[in-house]
Short mmCIF file of the C-alpha atoms (twelve columns), coordinates in Angstrom:
data_MODEL
# 
_entry.id   MODEL 
# 
loop_
_atom_site.group_PDB 
_atom_site.id 
_atom_site.type_symbol 
_atom_site.label_atom_id 
_atom_site.label_alt_id 
_atom_site.label_comp_id 
_atom_site.label_asym_id 
_atom_site.label_seq_id 
_atom_site.Cartn_x 
_atom_site.Cartn_y 
_atom_site.Cartn_z 
_atom_site.pdbx_PDB_model_num 
ATOM 1   C CA . THR A 1   7.520  43.799 -2.375 1 
ATOM 2   C CA . PRO A 2   4.065  44.417 -1.152 1 
ATOM 3   C CA . VAL A 3   2.839  41.463 1.003  1 
ATOM 4   C CA . ALA A 4   -0.055 40.833 -1.115 1 
ATOM 5   C CA . SER A 5   2.072  39.774 -4.041 1 
ATOM 6   C CA . ALA A 6   4.850  38.191 -2.241 1 
ATOM 7   C CA . SER A 7   4.886  34.570 -1.739 1 
ATOM 8   C CA . GLY A 8   5.760  32.869 1.638  1 
ATOM 9   C CA . THR A 9   9.192  31.604 0.058  1 
ATOM 10  C CA . GLU A 10  9.823  35.277 -1.168 1 
ATOM 11  C CA . LEU A 11  9.065  36.734 2.209  1 
ATOM 12  C CA . PHE A 12  11.173 34.050 4.033  1 
ATOM 13  C CA . GLU A 13  14.097 34.652 1.683  1 
ATOM 14  C CA . ALA A 14  13.745 38.448 2.141  1 
ATOM 15  C CA . GLY A 15  14.113 37.645 6.036  1 
ATOM 16  C CA . ARG A 16  10.460 38.907 6.758  1 
ATOM 17  C CA . TYR A 17  9.823  35.702 9.095  1 
ATOM 18  C CA . ALA A 18  6.548  36.666 10.650 1 
ATOM 19  C CA . GLU A 19  4.953  37.680 7.445  1 
ATOM 20  C CA . ALA A 20  6.391  34.292 5.938  1 
ATOM 21  C CA . ALA A 21  5.031  32.323 8.498  1 
ATOM 22  C CA . ASP A 22  1.362  33.554 8.065  1 
ATOM 23  C CA . ALA A 23  1.659  33.291 4.283  1 
ATOM 24  C CA . LEU A 24  3.055  29.788 4.321  1 
ATOM 25  C CA . LEU A 25  0.724  28.573 6.919  1 
ATOM 26  C CA . VAL A 26  -2.037 29.491 4.399  1 
ATOM 27  C CA . THR A 27  -0.039 27.650 1.752  1 
ATOM 28  C CA . VAL A 28  0.091  24.553 4.092  1 
ATOM 29  C CA . GLU A 29  -3.606 24.571 4.840  1 
ATOM 30  C CA . ASP A 30  -4.420 24.906 1.109  1 
ATOM 31  C CA . ASN A 31  -2.019 22.058 0.016  1 
ATOM 32  C CA . PRO A 32  -0.996 19.991 3.107  1 
ATOM 33  C CA . ARG A 33  1.382  17.905 0.924  1 
ATOM 34  C CA . ASP A 34  3.670  20.826 0.023  1 
ATOM 35  C CA . LEU A 35  6.750  19.771 1.886  1 
ATOM 36  C CA . GLU A 36  8.694  23.042 1.195  1 
ATOM 37  C CA . ALA A 37  5.983  25.133 2.457  1 
ATOM 38  C CA . TRP A 38  6.027  22.974 5.730  1 
ATOM 39  C CA . ASP A 39  9.875  23.372 6.025  1 
ATOM 40  C CA . LEU A 40  9.825  27.115 5.465  1 
ATOM 41  C CA . ALA A 41  6.783  27.713 7.816  1 
ATOM 42  C CA . LEU A 42  8.490  25.843 10.580 1 
ATOM 43  C CA . ARG A 43  11.638 27.886 9.887  1 
ATOM 44  C CA . SER A 44  9.862  31.074 9.888  1 
ATOM 45  C CA . LEU A 45  8.100  30.247 13.094 1 
ATOM 46  C CA . ALA A 46  11.399 29.242 14.653 1 
ATOM 47  C CA . GLU A 47  13.258 32.570 13.666 1 
ATOM 48  C CA . THR A 48  10.388 34.448 15.481 1 
ATOM 49  C CA . ALA A 49  9.794  32.114 18.479 1 
ATOM 50  C CA . ASP A 50  6.263  32.230 17.463 1 
ATOM 51  C CA . PRO A 51  4.016  30.270 19.829 1 
ATOM 52  C CA . ARG A 52  2.197  28.445 16.826 1 
ATOM 53  C CA . ALA A 53  5.539  26.595 16.355 1 
ATOM 54  C CA . ALA A 54  4.700  23.758 18.778 1 
ATOM 55  C CA . GLN A 55  1.348  22.894 16.980 1 
ATOM 56  C CA . VAL A 56  2.745  23.201 13.510 1 
ATOM 57  C CA . ALA A 57  5.653  21.066 14.292 1 
ATOM 58  C CA . ASP A 58  3.429  18.544 15.880 1 
ATOM 59  C CA . ASP A 59  1.316  18.420 12.776 1 
ATOM 60  C CA . ALA A 60  4.479  18.308 10.432 1 
ATOM 61  C CA . LEU A 61  5.856  15.386 12.384 1 
ATOM 62  C CA . LEU A 62  2.599  13.333 12.014 1 
ATOM 63  C CA . LEU A 63  2.543  13.875 8.249  1 
ATOM 64  C CA . PHE A 64  6.343  13.887 7.401  1 
ATOM 65  C CA . GLY A 65  7.976  12.126 10.615 1 
ATOM 66  C CA . SER A 66  10.862 10.643 8.586  1 
ATOM 67  C CA . VAL A 67  11.852 13.388 6.404  1 
ATOM 68  C CA . PRO A 68  15.239 14.887 7.705  1 
ATOM 69  C CA . SER A 69  14.528 18.488 6.501  1 
ATOM 70  C CA . ILE A 70  11.099 18.521 8.475  1 
ATOM 71  C CA . LEU A 71  12.697 16.831 11.491 1 
ATOM 72  C CA . ALA A 72  15.458 19.657 11.461 1 
ATOM 73  C CA . SER A 73  12.968 22.408 11.063 1 
ATOM 74  C CA . ALA A 74  10.538 21.004 13.769 1 
ATOM 75  C CA . ALA A 75  13.416 20.635 16.250 1 
ATOM 76  C CA . GLU A 76  14.530 24.233 15.603 1 
ATOM 77  C CA . ALA A 77  10.864 25.380 16.063 1 
ATOM 78  C CA . TYR A 78  10.462 23.414 19.335 1 
ATOM 79  C CA . ALA A 79  13.783 24.772 20.632 1 
ATOM 80  C CA . SER A 80  12.768 28.296 19.755 1 
ATOM 81  C CA . ILE A 81  9.827  28.229 22.255 1 
ATOM 82  C CA . GLY A 82  11.553 26.305 25.034 1 
ATOM 83  C CA . ARG A 83  10.277 22.730 24.300 1 
ATOM 84  C CA . SER A 84  13.872 21.351 24.774 1 
ATOM 85  C CA . ASP A 85  12.656 17.693 25.185 1 
ATOM 86  C CA . ASP A 86  10.589 17.726 21.860 1 
ATOM 87  C CA . ALA A 87  13.590 19.548 20.200 1 
ATOM 88  C CA . ARG A 88  15.892 16.868 21.141 1 
ATOM 89  C CA . SER A 89  13.610 14.164 20.233 1 
ATOM 90  C CA . ALA A 90  13.060 15.554 16.777 1 
ATOM 91  C CA . ALA A 91  16.789 16.234 16.174 1 
ATOM 92  C CA . GLN A 92  17.764 12.600 17.180 1 
ATOM 93  C CA . ARG A 93  14.931 11.369 14.894 1 
ATOM 94  C CA . GLY A 94  16.478 13.440 12.067 1 
ATOM 95  C CA . LEU A 95  20.028 12.368 12.618 1 
ATOM 96  C CA . ASP A 96  18.584 8.621  12.712 1 
ATOM 97  C CA . ALA A 97  16.821 9.446  9.381  1 
ATOM 98  C CA . LEU A 98  20.145 10.847 7.824  1 
ATOM 99  C CA . ASP A 99  21.791 7.632  8.821  1 
ATOM 100 C CA . LEU A 100 19.462 5.669  6.948  1 
ATOM 101 C CA . ILE A 101 19.516 7.789  3.817  1 
ATOM 102 C CA . GLY A 102 23.353 8.391  3.931  1 
ATOM 103 C CA . ASP A 103 25.318 11.631 3.716  1 
ATOM 104 C CA . ASP A 104 25.564 11.648 0.056  1 
ATOM 105 C CA . ALA A 105 21.843 12.849 -0.261 1 
ATOM 106 C CA . VAL A 106 21.526 16.581 -1.307 1 
ATOM 107 C CA . GLY A 107 21.768 18.750 1.584  1 
ATOM 108 C CA . ALA A 108 22.680 16.062 4.071  1 
ATOM 109 C CA . GLY A 109 25.738 17.835 5.618  1 
ATOM 110 C CA . ALA A 110 23.721 21.022 6.220  1 
ATOM 111 C CA . LEU A 111 20.818 19.191 7.885  1 
ATOM 112 C CA . ARG A 112 23.145 17.121 10.043 1 
ATOM 113 C CA . GLN A 113 24.913 20.441 11.658 1 
ATOM 114 C CA . ARG A 114 21.243 21.952 12.055 1 
ATOM 115 C CA . LEU A 115 20.313 18.748 13.923 1 
ATOM 116 C CA . GLU A 116 23.436 18.398 15.797 1 
ATOM 117 C CA . ALA A 117 23.250 22.271 16.800 1 
ATOM 118 C CA . VAL A 118 19.737 21.461 18.512 1 
ATOM 119 C CA . LEU A 119 21.208 18.652 20.281 1 
ATOM 120 C CA . GLN A 120 24.024 20.681 21.760 1 
ATOM 121 C CA . THR A 121 21.642 23.486 23.265 1 
# 
């Protein structure tokens, strides 16, 4: 798929994380309320240990600091660039948020595993 016609989500799903991050960050800039774009942008940045991960994670936590999926992705993004304290803090916040929401929420089990994995590093 040519980059020009592929969405950030499609690039992410194809494992083209560097390109996905660039596309998703444009999406986030155009629509800061796009939760999925934030999530996938953070995950893409984490996959590539992109130095932009810190600023994007900081921004995402300001906007969506109680959303478990964002907390998990931010924790992974911080961890990928060596910001261990921030990674553990975001992961703990994510686990606390999941405790409030309950494990019956869609995807809660997978999010809990991701968050716990960050805490164990």
